PDB file of C-alpha atoms in Angstrom:
ATOM      1  CA  MET K   1     139.700 103.010 133.245  1.00 91.00           C
ATOM      2  CA  LYS K   2     140.107 106.311 131.636  1.00 95.00           C
ATOM      3  CA  LEU K   3     137.855 109.725 130.580  1.00 96.00           C
ATOM      4  CA  ALA K   4     137.117 110.463 127.611  1.00 96.00           C
ATOM      5  CA  SER K   5     135.918 114.428 126.602  1.00 95.00           C
ATOM      6  CA  LEU K   6     132.502 114.446 125.133  1.00 95.00           C
ATOM      7  CA  ASP K   7     131.725 118.010 125.174  1.00 96.00           C
ATOM      8  CA  SER K   8     132.138 121.376 127.406  1.00 96.00           C
ATOM      9  CA  ILE K   9     129.580 124.468 127.672  1.00 97.00           C
ATOM     10  CA  GLN K  10     131.311 127.792 127.915  1.00 97.00           C
ATOM     11  CA  ASN K  11     129.414 130.283 129.431  1.00 97.00           C
ATOM     12  CA  ALA K  12     127.028 127.933 130.647  1.00 97.00           C
ATOM     13  CA  HIS K  13     125.965 130.574 133.530  1.00 97.00           C
ATOM     14  CA  GLU K  14     126.357 134.455 133.538  1.00 96.00           C
ATOM     15  CA  ASP K  15     129.404 134.190 136.328  1.00 97.00           C
ATOM     16  CA  SER K  16     131.340 131.130 138.105  1.00 97.00           C
ATOM     17  CA  LEU K  17     129.867 128.109 138.633  1.00 97.00           C
ATOM     18  CA  TRP K  18     130.780 126.503 142.311  1.00 97.00           C
ATOM     19  CA  THR K  19     128.656 123.232 142.504  1.00 98.00           C
ATOM     20  CA  ALA K  20     127.258 120.868 140.627  1.00 98.00           C
ATOM     21  CA  ALA K  21     125.269 117.581 141.367  1.00 98.00           C
ATOM     22  CA  TRP K  22     122.962 114.529 139.141  1.00 98.00           C
ATOM     23  CA  VAL K  23     119.551 113.911 139.428  1.00 97.00           C
ATOM     24  CA  ARG K  24     119.310 110.115 138.678  1.00 93.00           C
ATOM     25  CA  SER K  25     117.543 108.102 135.776  1.00 90.00           C
ATOM     26  CA  THR K  26     114.286 106.522 136.683  1.00 86.00           C
ATOM     27  CA  GLY K  27     112.003 104.558 134.429  1.00 81.00           C
ATOM     28  CA  ASP K  28     111.734 106.731 131.370  1.00 83.00           C
ATOM     29  CA  LYS K  29     112.885 109.825 133.306  1.00 87.00           C
ATOM     30  CA  PRO K  30     116.580 110.421 132.261  1.00 89.00           C
ATOM     31  CA  ALA K  31     119.532 111.719 133.932  1.00 94.00           C
ATOM     32  CA  LEU K  32     120.114 115.337 134.353  1.00 97.00           C
ATOM     33  CA  LEU K  33     122.692 117.818 135.830  1.00 98.00           C
ATOM     34  CA  LEU K  34     122.293 120.478 137.867  1.00 98.00           C
ATOM     35  CA  THR K  35     124.494 123.250 138.671  1.00 98.00           C
ATOM     36  CA  GLY K  36     124.387 126.596 140.656  1.00 97.00           C
ATOM     37  CA  GLY K  37     126.566 129.778 140.904  1.00 97.00           C
ATOM     38  CA  LEU K  38     127.251 132.774 141.745  1.00 97.00           C
ATOM     39  CA  ASP K  39     125.036 134.416 139.433  1.00 96.00           C
ATOM     40  CA  GLU K  40     122.371 132.973 142.068  1.00 96.00           C
ATOM     41  CA  THR K  41     120.324 130.683 139.703  1.00 96.00           C
ATOM     42  CA  VAL K  42     120.618 126.938 139.336  1.00 97.00           C
ATOM     43  CA  ARG K  43     120.191 125.236 135.964  1.00 97.00           C
ATOM     44  CA  ILE K  44     119.161 122.448 134.914  1.00 97.00           C
ATOM     45  CA  TRP K  45     120.846 120.218 131.531  1.00 97.00           C
ATOM     46  CA  ASP K  46     120.375 117.404 129.275  1.00 96.00           C
ATOM     47  CA  PRO K  47     123.480 115.678 129.357  1.00 95.00           C
ATOM     48  CA  THR K  48     122.570 113.800 126.272  1.00 93.00           C
ATOM     49  CA  LYS K  49     122.391 117.210 124.134  1.00 95.00           C
ATOM     50  CA  PHE K  50     124.301 119.306 126.122  1.00 96.00           C
ATOM     51  CA  THR K  51     121.515 121.692 126.655  1.00 96.00           C
ATOM     52  CA  CYS K  52     119.891 124.285 129.244  1.00 97.00           C
ATOM     53  CA  LEU K  53     116.243 122.913 130.121  1.00 96.00           C
ATOM     54  CA  GLN K  54     115.491 125.133 132.937  1.00 95.00           C
ATOM     55  CA  THR K  55     116.842 128.351 134.707  1.00 95.00           C
ATOM     56  CA  ASN K  56     115.866 128.408 138.223  1.00 93.00           C
ATOM     57  CA  THR K  57     115.949 131.551 140.483  1.00 92.00           C
ATOM     58  CA  GLY K  58     114.851 132.016 143.706  1.00 88.00           C
ATOM     59  CA  HIS K  59     117.922 132.808 145.683  1.00 92.00           C
ATOM     60  CA  CYS K  60     118.980 136.610 146.197  1.00 91.00           C
ATOM     61  CA  LEU K  61     123.148 135.377 146.835  1.00 94.00           C
ATOM     62  CA  GLY K  62     125.411 132.759 144.940  1.00 95.00           C
ATOM     63  CA  VAL K  63     124.427 129.082 145.113  1.00 96.00           C
ATOM     64  CA  VAL K  64     126.790 127.467 146.632  1.00 96.00           C
ATOM     65  CA  SER K  65     125.135 123.600 146.532  1.00 97.00           C
ATOM     66  CA  VAL K  66     122.997 121.692 145.176  1.00 98.00           C
ATOM     67  CA  THR K  67     121.839 118.067 145.684  1.00 98.00           C
ATOM     68  CA  ALA K  68     118.972 115.753 144.445  1.00 98.00           C
ATOM     69  CA  HIS K  69     116.414 113.398 146.003  1.00 97.00           C
ATOM     70  CA  PRO K  70     116.977 109.716 145.421  1.00 95.00           C
ATOM     71  CA  ASN K  71     113.642 109.497 144.033  1.00 92.00           C
ATOM     72  CA  ARG K  72     114.337 112.186 141.302  1.00 92.00           C
ATOM     73  CA  ARG K  73     111.400 114.176 141.950  1.00 94.00           C
ATOM     74  CA  ILE K  74     113.207 116.906 144.431  1.00 97.00           C
ATOM     75  CA  ALA K  75     116.445 119.001 144.975  1.00 98.00           C
ATOM     76  CA  ALA K  76     117.370 121.078 147.090  1.00 98.00           C
ATOM     77  CA  SER K  77     120.090 124.374 146.751  1.00 97.00           C
ATOM     78  CA  ALA K  78     121.861 126.267 149.431  1.00 96.00           C
ATOM     79  CA  SER K  79     122.704 129.888 148.959  1.00 95.00           C
ATOM     80  CA  ILE K  80     124.863 132.466 150.698  1.00 92.00           C
ATOM     81  CA  ASP K  81     121.832 134.403 151.077  1.00 90.00           C
ATOM     82  CA  SER K  82     121.348 132.185 154.207  1.00 90.00           C
ATOM     83  CA  PHE K  83     118.109 130.190 152.087  1.00 94.00           C
ATOM     84  CA  ILE K  84     117.831 126.579 151.403  1.00 96.00           C
ATOM     85  CA  ARG K  85     115.327 126.085 148.685  1.00 96.00           C
ATOM     86  CA  VAL K  86     113.864 122.797 148.049  1.00 97.00           C
ATOM     87  CA  PHE K  87     111.591 122.485 144.428  1.00 97.00           C
ATOM     88  CA  GLU K  88     110.413 119.811 142.321  1.00 96.00           C
ATOM     89  CA  VAL K  89     112.555 118.864 139.145  1.00 96.00           C
ATOM     90  CA  ASP K  90     110.247 119.045 136.399  1.00 93.00           C
ATOM     91  CA  THR K  91     108.371 121.800 137.449  1.00 92.00           C
ATOM     92  CA  ASN K  92     110.763 124.109 139.477  1.00 92.00           C
ATOM     93  CA  ASN K  93     107.490 124.841 142.099  1.00 93.00           C
ATOM     94  CA  THR K  94     109.041 125.624 145.403  1.00 94.00           C
ATOM     95  CA  ILE K  95     108.447 122.995 148.255  1.00 96.00           C
ATOM     96  CA  ALA K  96     109.785 124.215 151.055  1.00 96.00           C
ATOM     97  CA  THR K  97     112.626 126.830 152.217  1.00 95.00           C
ATOM     98  CA  LEU K  98     114.460 126.882 155.101  1.00 95.00           C
ATOM     99  CA  GLU K  99     116.143 129.256 156.660  1.00 90.00           C
ATOM    100  CA  ALA K 100     119.284 129.375 158.661  1.00 86.00           C
ATOM    101  CA  PRO K 101     121.100 132.528 160.324  1.00 83.00           C
ATOM    102  CA  PRO K 102     124.063 133.867 158.296  1.00 78.00           C
ATOM    103  CA  SER K 103     126.885 131.512 156.782  1.00 81.00           C
ATOM    104  CA  GLU K 104     124.984 128.472 158.438  1.00 85.00           C
ATOM    105  CA  VAL K 105     124.343 127.204 154.943  1.00 90.00           C
ATOM    106  CA  TRP K 106     127.145 125.278 153.118  1.00 93.00           C
ATOM    107  CA  GLN K 107     127.079 122.053 151.533  1.00 96.00           C
ATOM    108  CA  LEU K 108     123.945 119.931 151.493  1.00 97.00           C
ATOM    109  CA  GLN K 109     123.102 116.332 150.776  1.00 98.00           C
ATOM    110  CA  PHE K 110     120.518 114.066 151.067  1.00 98.00           C
ATOM    111  CA  SER K 111     120.463 110.495 153.065  1.00 98.00           C
ATOM    112  CA  PRO K 112     120.479 107.562 151.439  1.00 97.00           C
ATOM    113  CA  ASP K 113     116.696 106.578 152.074  1.00 96.00           C
ATOM    114  CA  GLY K 114     115.711 110.489 151.242  1.00 97.00           C
ATOM    115  CA  GLY K 115     114.390 110.706 154.694  1.00 97.00           C
ATOM    116  CA  THR K 116     116.443 113.587 155.773  1.00 98.00           C
ATOM    117  CA  LEU K 117     118.427 116.396 154.086  1.00 98.00           C
ATOM    118  CA  ALA K 118     121.854 117.560 155.761  1.00 97.00           C
ATOM    119  CA  ALA K 119     123.675 120.624 155.393  1.00 96.00           C
ATOM    120  CA  ALA K 120     127.113 121.647 156.564  1.00 94.00           C
ATOM    121  CA  GLY K 121     126.604 124.191 159.233  1.00 88.00           C
ATOM    122  CA  GLY K 122     128.989 126.779 158.581  1.00 90.00           C
ATOM    123  CA  GLY K 123     129.845 129.428 161.521  1.00 91.00           C
ATOM    124  CA  SER K 124     127.627 127.088 163.492  1.00 91.00           C
ATOM    125  CA  SER K 125     130.202 124.219 163.786  1.00 93.00           C
ATOM    126  CA  SER K 126     127.058 121.486 163.402  1.00 94.00           C
ATOM    127  CA  VAL K 127     125.411 119.811 160.493  1.00 96.00           C
ATOM    128  CA  LYS K 128     121.517 120.393 160.825  1.00 95.00           C
ATOM    129  CA  LEU K 129     119.293 117.704 159.778  1.00 96.00           C
ATOM    130  CA  TRP K 130     115.712 118.161 158.493  1.00 97.00           C
ATOM    131  CA  ASP K 131     113.081 115.455 157.559  1.00 97.00           C
ATOM    132  CA  THR K 132     112.111 115.693 154.099  1.00 97.00           C
ATOM    133  CA  THR K 133     107.930 114.621 155.193  1.00 95.00           C
ATOM    134  CA  GLN K 134     107.505 117.926 156.914  1.00 95.00           C
ATOM    135  CA  TRP K 135     110.486 120.090 156.712  1.00 97.00           C
ATOM    136  CA  GLN K 136     111.313 120.205 160.421  1.00 96.00           C
ATOM    137  CA  LEU K 137     114.519 120.901 161.924  1.00 95.00           C
ATOM    138  CA  ILE K 138     115.205 117.105 163.761  1.00 95.00           C
ATOM    139  CA  ALA K 139     118.819 117.607 164.795  1.00 95.00           C
ATOM    140  CA  THR K 140     121.929 119.647 164.989  1.00 95.00           C
ATOM    141  CA  LEU K 141     124.937 117.651 165.372  1.00 96.00           C
ATOM    142  CA  SER K 142     127.229 119.748 167.271  1.00 95.00           C
ATOM    143  CA  ILE K 143     131.118 119.238 166.616  1.00 95.00           C
ATOM    144  CA  PRO K 144     132.581 119.196 170.493  1.00 92.00           C
ATOM    145  CA  ARG K 145     136.101 120.725 171.173  1.00 85.00           C
ATOM    146  CA  GLN K 146     139.082 118.909 170.594  1.00 80.00           C
ATOM    147  CA  GLY K 147     140.116 117.680 173.960  1.00 69.00           C
ATOM    148  CA  GLY K 148     136.873 117.787 175.734  1.00 57.00           C
ATOM    149  CA  THR K 149     133.123 116.470 175.107  1.00 50.00           C
ATOM    150  CA  GLN K 150     130.962 119.633 175.415  1.00 53.00           C
ATOM    151  CA  PRO K 151     129.903 120.925 171.744  1.00 50.00           C
ATOM    152  CA  SER K 152     131.747 124.281 170.218  1.00 45.00           C
ATOM    153  CA  GLU K 153     130.906 127.438 172.121  1.00 43.00           C
ATOM    154  CA  LYS K 154     130.890 130.925 171.024  1.00 44.00           C
ATOM    155  CA  SER K 155     134.042 131.710 172.215  1.00 38.00           C
ATOM    156  CA  GLY K 156     135.413 128.166 171.763  1.00 44.00           C
ATOM    157  CA  ASN K 157     137.483 126.936 168.887  1.00 51.00           C
ATOM    158  CA  LYS K 158     135.146 127.286 166.013  1.00 70.00           C
ATOM    159  CA  LYS K 159     135.098 124.670 163.468  1.00 90.00           C
ATOM    160  CA  PHE K 160     133.363 126.298 160.532  1.00 94.00           C
ATOM    161  CA  VAL K 161     131.789 123.602 158.677  1.00 95.00           C
ATOM    162  CA  LEU K 162     132.338 123.413 154.882  1.00 96.00           C
ATOM    163  CA  SER K 163     131.663 119.626 153.653  1.00 97.00           C
ATOM    164  CA  VAL K 164     128.988 116.861 154.705  1.00 98.00           C
ATOM    165  CA  ALA K 165     128.640 113.296 153.255  1.00 98.00           C
ATOM    166  CA  TRP K 166     126.710 110.285 154.178  1.00 98.00           C
ATOM    167  CA  ASN K 167     128.056 106.793 153.946  1.00 97.00           C
ATOM    168  CA  PRO K 168     125.850 104.334 151.729  1.00 96.00           C
ATOM    169  CA  ASP K 169     123.401 102.765 154.840  1.00 94.00           C
ATOM    170  CA  GLY K 170     122.930 106.368 156.008  1.00 96.00           C
ATOM    171  CA  ARG K 171     124.524 105.474 159.546  1.00 96.00           C
ATOM    172  CA  LEU K 172     127.265 107.825 159.263  1.00 97.00           C
ATOM    173  CA  LEU K 173     127.862 111.112 158.244  1.00 98.00           C
ATOM    174  CA  ALA K 174     130.978 113.004 158.119  1.00 98.00           C
ATOM    175  CA  CYS K 175     131.399 116.502 157.861  1.00 98.00           C
ATOM    176  CA  GLY K 176     134.932 118.738 157.150  1.00 97.00           C
ATOM    177  CA  SER K 177     135.646 121.617 158.803  1.00 96.00           C
ATOM    178  CA  VAL K 178     138.095 124.958 157.740  1.00 95.00           C
ATOM    179  CA  ASP K 179     140.840 124.059 160.342  1.00 95.00           C
ATOM    180  CA  GLY K 180     141.353 120.574 158.737  1.00 96.00           C
ATOM    181  CA  THR K 181     139.648 118.068 160.579  1.00 96.00           C
ATOM    182  CA  ILE K 182     136.851 116.023 159.824  1.00 97.00           C
ATOM    183  CA  SER K 183     133.876 114.978 162.422  1.00 97.00           C
ATOM    184  CA  VAL K 184     132.209 111.691 162.297  1.00 98.00           C
ATOM    185  CA  PHE K 185     128.954 110.990 163.557  1.00 98.00           C
ATOM    186  CA  ASP K 186     126.494 108.009 164.620  1.00 97.00           C
ATOM    187  CA  VAL K 187     123.255 109.118 163.005  1.00 97.00           C
ATOM    188  CA  ALA K 188     121.088 106.849 164.649  1.00 94.00           C
ATOM    189  CA  ARG K 189     121.957 108.218 168.130  1.00 95.00           C
ATOM    190  CA  ALA K 190     122.909 111.792 167.020  1.00 95.00           C
ATOM    191  CA  LYS K 191     126.429 110.998 168.676  1.00 96.00           C
ATOM    192  CA  PHE K 192     129.587 112.472 167.803  1.00 96.00           C
ATOM    193  CA  LEU K 193     132.076 109.257 167.182  1.00 97.00           C
ATOM    194  CA  HIS K 194     135.485 111.060 166.874  1.00 97.00           C
ATOM    195  CA  PHE K 195     137.711 113.392 164.502  1.00 97.00           C
ATOM    196  CA  LEU K 196     139.914 111.979 161.488  1.00 97.00           C
ATOM    197  CA  GLU K 197     143.002 114.285 161.250  1.00 95.00           C
ATOM    198  CA  GLY K 198     145.749 114.680 158.831  1.00 95.00           C
ATOM    199  CA  HIS K 199     144.753 117.346 156.896  1.00 96.00           C
ATOM    200  CA  SER K 200     146.196 120.919 157.595  1.00 95.00           C
ATOM    201  CA  MET K 201     143.933 123.465 155.565  1.00 96.00           C
ATOM    202  CA  PRO K 202     140.144 123.204 154.742  1.00 96.00           C
ATOM    203  CA  VAL K 203     138.397 119.859 153.871  1.00 97.00           C
ATOM    204  CA  ARG K 204     136.062 121.365 151.416  1.00 97.00           C
ATOM    205  CA  SER K 205     134.420 118.227 149.778  1.00 98.00           C
ATOM    206  CA  LEU K 206     133.865 114.544 151.388  1.00 98.00           C
ATOM    207  CA  VAL K 207     132.438 111.416 149.537  1.00 98.00           C
ATOM    208  CA  PHE K 208     132.150 108.007 150.872  1.00 98.00           C
ATOM    209  CA  SER K 209     132.552 104.525 148.765  1.00 97.00           C
ATOM    210  CA  PRO K 210     129.339 104.003 147.148  1.00 94.00           C
ATOM    211  CA  SER K 211     130.212 100.122 147.631  1.00 87.00           C
ATOM    212  CA  HIS K 212     127.964  98.794 150.892  1.00 83.00           C
ATOM    213  CA  HIS K 213     130.840  96.618 151.799  1.00 84.00           C
ATOM    214  CA  ASP K 214     133.504  99.453 151.214  1.00 89.00           C
ATOM    215  CA  SER K 215     130.939 101.823 153.144  1.00 92.00           C
ATOM    216  CA  ARG K 216     133.548 102.962 156.063  1.00 95.00           C
ATOM    217  CA  ILE K 217     135.549 104.332 153.159  1.00 97.00           C
ATOM    218  CA  LEU K 218     135.732 108.092 153.054  1.00 98.00           C
ATOM    219  CA  PHE K 219     137.465 110.165 150.692  1.00 98.00           C
ATOM    220  CA  SER K 220     138.349 113.625 151.307  1.00 98.00           C
ATOM    221  CA  ALA K 221     139.490 116.889 149.593  1.00 98.00           C
ATOM    222  CA  SER K 222     141.686 119.987 151.034  1.00 98.00           C
ATOM    223  CA  ASP K 223     143.097 123.018 150.655  1.00 97.00           C
ATOM    224  CA  ASP K 224     146.570 121.460 151.433  1.00 97.00           C
ATOM    225  CA  GLY K 225     146.848 120.002 148.097  1.00 97.00           C
ATOM    226  CA  HIS K 226     145.884 116.444 149.381  1.00 97.00           C
ATOM    227  CA  VAL K 227     143.385 113.733 148.839  1.00 98.00           C
ATOM    228  CA  HIS K 228     142.868 111.568 151.839  1.00 98.00           C
ATOM    229  CA  VAL K 229     141.167 107.956 152.206  1.00 98.00           C
ATOM    230  CA  TYR K 230     140.201 107.577 155.392  1.00 98.00           C
ATOM    231  CA  ASP K 231     138.701 104.140 157.282  1.00 97.00           C
ATOM    232  CA  ALA K 232     136.061 106.635 158.910  1.00 97.00           C
ATOM    233  CA  GLU K 233     134.567 103.809 161.316  1.00 94.00           C
ATOM    234  CA  GLY K 234     138.216 102.415 162.223  1.00 93.00           C
ATOM    235  CA  LYS K 235     139.495 106.389 162.800  1.00 94.00           C
ATOM    236  CA  THR K 236     142.511 105.498 160.222  1.00 96.00           C
ATOM    237  CA  LEU K 237     143.995 107.276 157.404  1.00 97.00           C
ATOM    238  CA  LEU K 238     144.398 104.136 154.530  1.00 96.00           C
ATOM    239  CA  THR K 239     146.813 106.843 152.154  1.00 96.00           C
ATOM    240  CA  SER K 240     147.388 110.181 151.043  1.00 97.00           C
ATOM    241  CA  LEU K 241     147.248 110.893 147.491  1.00 97.00           C
ATOM    242  CA  SER K 242     149.233 113.690 146.323  1.00 95.00           C
ATOM    243  CA  GLY K 243     149.667 115.456 142.606  1.00 93.00           C
ATOM    244  CA  HIS K 244     147.559 118.928 142.205  1.00 95.00           C
ATOM    245  CA  ALA K 245     149.515 122.246 142.225  1.00 96.00           C
ATOM    246  CA  SER K 246     147.077 123.807 144.564  1.00 97.00           C
ATOM    247  CA  TRP K 247     143.919 123.388 146.538  1.00 98.00           C
ATOM    248  CA  VAL K 248     141.937 120.347 145.813  1.00 98.00           C
ATOM    249  CA  LEU K 249     138.283 121.782 145.626  1.00 98.00           C
ATOM    250  CA  SER K 250     136.116 118.785 145.007  1.00 98.00           C
ATOM    251  CA  VAL K 251     136.138 114.780 145.152  1.00 98.00           C
ATOM    252  CA  ASP K 252     133.989 112.203 143.984  1.00 98.00           C
ATOM    253  CA  VAL K 253     133.908 108.697 143.535  1.00 97.00           C
ATOM    254  CA  SER K 254     132.968 106.531 140.647  1.00 96.00           C
ATOM    255  CA  PRO K 255     129.498 104.414 140.688  1.00 94.00           C
ATOM    256  CA  ASP K 256     132.264 101.405 140.367  1.00 92.00           C
ATOM    257  CA  GLY K 257     134.251 102.601 143.586  1.00 93.00           C
ATOM    258  CA  ALA K 258     137.452 101.760 141.550  1.00 94.00           C
ATOM    259  CA  ALA K 259     138.270 105.277 140.853  1.00 96.00           C
ATOM    260  CA  ILE K 260     137.873 108.892 142.160  1.00 97.00           C
ATOM    261  CA  ALA K 261     138.006 112.286 140.377  1.00 98.00           C
ATOM    262  CA  THR K 262     139.448 115.564 141.594  1.00 98.00           C
ATOM    263  CA  GLY K 263     138.913 119.173 140.672  1.00 98.00           C
ATOM    264  CA  SER K 264     141.403 121.832 141.982  1.00 98.00           C
ATOM    265  CA  SER K 265     142.224 125.600 141.489  1.00 98.00           C
ATOM    266  CA  ASP K 266     145.345 124.584 139.735  1.00 97.00           C
ATOM    267  CA  LYS K 267     142.460 124.542 136.852  1.00 97.00           C
ATOM    268  CA  THR K 268     142.282 120.710 136.684  1.00 97.00           C
ATOM    269  CA  VAL K 269     140.237 117.707 136.948  1.00 98.00           C
ATOM    270  CA  ARG K 270     142.303 114.563 137.716  1.00 98.00           C
ATOM    271  CA  LEU K 271     141.374 110.629 137.405  1.00 98.00           C
ATOM    272  CA  TRP K 272     142.567 108.677 139.976  1.00 98.00           C
ATOM    273  CA  ASP K 273     143.136 104.538 140.287  1.00 97.00           C
ATOM    274  CA  LEU K 274     142.660 103.801 143.704  1.00 95.00           C
ATOM    275  CA  LYS K 275     144.184 100.194 143.323  1.00 95.00           C
ATOM    276  CA  MET K 276     147.200 102.217 142.100  1.00 95.00           C
ATOM    277  CA  ARG K 277     146.940 105.054 144.497  1.00 95.00           C
ATOM    278  CA  ALA K 278     148.054 106.924 141.533  1.00 95.00           C
ATOM    279  CA  ALA K 279     146.437 109.666 139.119  1.00 96.00           C
ATOM    280  CA  THR K 280     146.114 108.182 135.498  1.00 96.00           C
ATOM    281  CA  GLN K 281     144.564 111.112 134.064  1.00 97.00           C
ATOM    282  CA  THR K 282     144.960 115.132 134.080  1.00 97.00           C
ATOM    283  CA  LEU K 283     142.447 117.486 132.029  1.00 97.00           C
ATOM    284  CA  THR K 284     143.150 120.666 131.670  1.00 96.00           C
ATOM    285  CA  HIS K 285     139.599 121.955 129.794  1.00 95.00           C
ATOM    286  CA  HIS K 286     139.153 124.517 132.145  1.00 97.00           C
ATOM    287  CA  THR K 287     140.908 127.821 132.278  1.00 97.00           C
ATOM    288  CA  ASP K 288     140.002 128.674 136.088  1.00 98.00           C
ATOM    289  CA  GLN K 289     139.785 126.687 139.567  1.00 97.00           C
ATOM    290  CA  VAL K 290     137.161 123.808 139.040  1.00 98.00           C
ATOM    291  CA  TRP K 291     135.166 123.940 142.311  1.00 98.00           C
ATOM    292  CA  SER K 292     132.717 120.783 141.705  1.00 98.00           C
ATOM    293  CA  VAL K 293     133.109 117.377 139.816  1.00 98.00           C
ATOM    294  CA  ALA K 294     130.487 114.882 140.212  1.00 98.00           C
ATOM    295  CA  PHE K 295     130.097 111.146 138.659  1.00 97.00           C
ATOM    296  CA  GLY K 296     126.763 110.843 136.937  1.00 95.00           C
ATOM    297  CA  PRO K 297     124.759 107.653 137.734  1.00 91.00           C
ATOM    298  CA  PRO K 298     125.928 104.223 135.524  1.00 88.00           C
ATOM    299  CA  SER K 299     125.212 103.591 132.332  1.00 80.00           C
ATOM    300  CA  ARG K 300     121.895 101.206 131.740  1.00 76.00           C
ATOM    301  CA  THR K 301     124.032  99.152 129.513  1.00 76.00           C
ATOM    302  CA  ASP K 302     127.549  99.083 131.130  1.00 77.00           C
ATOM    303  CA  VAL K 303     127.367  99.478 135.135  1.00 71.00           C
ATOM    304  CA  ARG K 304     131.166 100.734 134.818  1.00 79.00           C
ATOM    305  CA  SER K 305     130.544 103.497 132.598  1.00 88.00           C
ATOM    306  CA  CYS K 306     129.114 106.868 133.479  1.00 94.00           C
ATOM    307  CA  MET K 307     129.539 110.536 132.529  1.00 96.00           C
ATOM    308  CA  LEU K 308     131.581 113.108 134.994  1.00 97.00           C
ATOM    309  CA  ALA K 309     130.807 116.606 134.817  1.00 98.00           C
ATOM    310  CA  SER K 310     133.490 119.508 136.233  1.00 98.00           C
ATOM    311  CA  VAL K 311     132.402 122.740 136.746  1.00 98.00           C
ATOM    312  CA  SER K 312     134.377 125.846 137.100  1.00 98.00           C
ATOM    313  CA  ASP K 313     135.063 129.443 137.606  1.00 97.00           C
ATOM    314  CA  ASP K 314     135.799 129.928 134.032  1.00 97.00           C
ATOM    315  CA  LYS K 315     131.560 129.683 133.709  1.00 97.00           C
ATOM    316  CA  SER K 316     132.124 126.650 132.040  1.00 97.00           C
ATOM    317  CA  ILE K 317     130.736 122.760 132.333  1.00 98.00           C
ATOM    318  CA  SER K 318     132.913 119.953 130.901  1.00 98.00           C
ATOM    319  CA  PHE K 319     131.665 116.351 130.572  1.00 97.00           C
ATOM    320  CA  TYR K 320     133.726 113.537 129.900  1.00 97.00           C
ATOM    321  CA  GLN K 321     132.908 109.491 129.719  1.00 96.00           C
ATOM    322  CA  TYR K 322     134.163 107.349 132.477  1.00 96.00           C
ATOM    323  CA  SER K 323     134.724 104.088 131.332  1.00 92.00           C
TER     324      SER K 323
END
């Protein structure tokens, strides 16, 4: 497996890029890349021509997360202005605006079936779930205090929630906190299951294996410089990967489940072979910290091949071919 550099777009935004997510291809509609950043915009990119198709405004502070619905038609963006904006990908029409208290909306992710939008709840020590038909808040999954069963209180040990991920069948939801813990929930029962421990610093990024027979496998990226691989149901740390010289800000898994990519404040992107449990490639295209890495959907001609995008404080997007 390897990453081959395709192109880099310099000054892709007017300021730091913080987040990236792919819109999958359907029928005659090609895959697209969404990016968001400090300049308060969401931009939509054609990854074949490396051109910007659309610049979406609507937030009044930096955009910390973007995510696309599985049906490709809609996407959502979250900003430190405390709003989530849901919009049509092709027209930029606003479908819904969801409001949360200050510092209570961070990473977003749609459930695999598209029926629910999850938002890492920051200072609320919870994950908020919205249904995607009426855009109503349907559940708040609160993290209990460790050693107790009651959800965190204002005066309790605050677990500021930065990251969120669904497993492939939508049964489990994991969220990562500033204190280094990961909380796992049974979504159907809205029930807290357990903590995953091992990180000593904030967990900024989480992703489950895309394979249904590995749907318990969770990858986490932390400021402690490590990437952990957990059995999220069995509550087991399977392996720890190290090699970055600083914080690991983002992790994503390839569609074939054989590799992960990471982005770091050491300005590099790394590709890791999961069988070897080692980094096989270090890419140095960026000149500042890499906030997000995202694998695109598999190629129509080769399911083991896809694109990878990385975005950085250096205002650039880099594209690579994974094969």
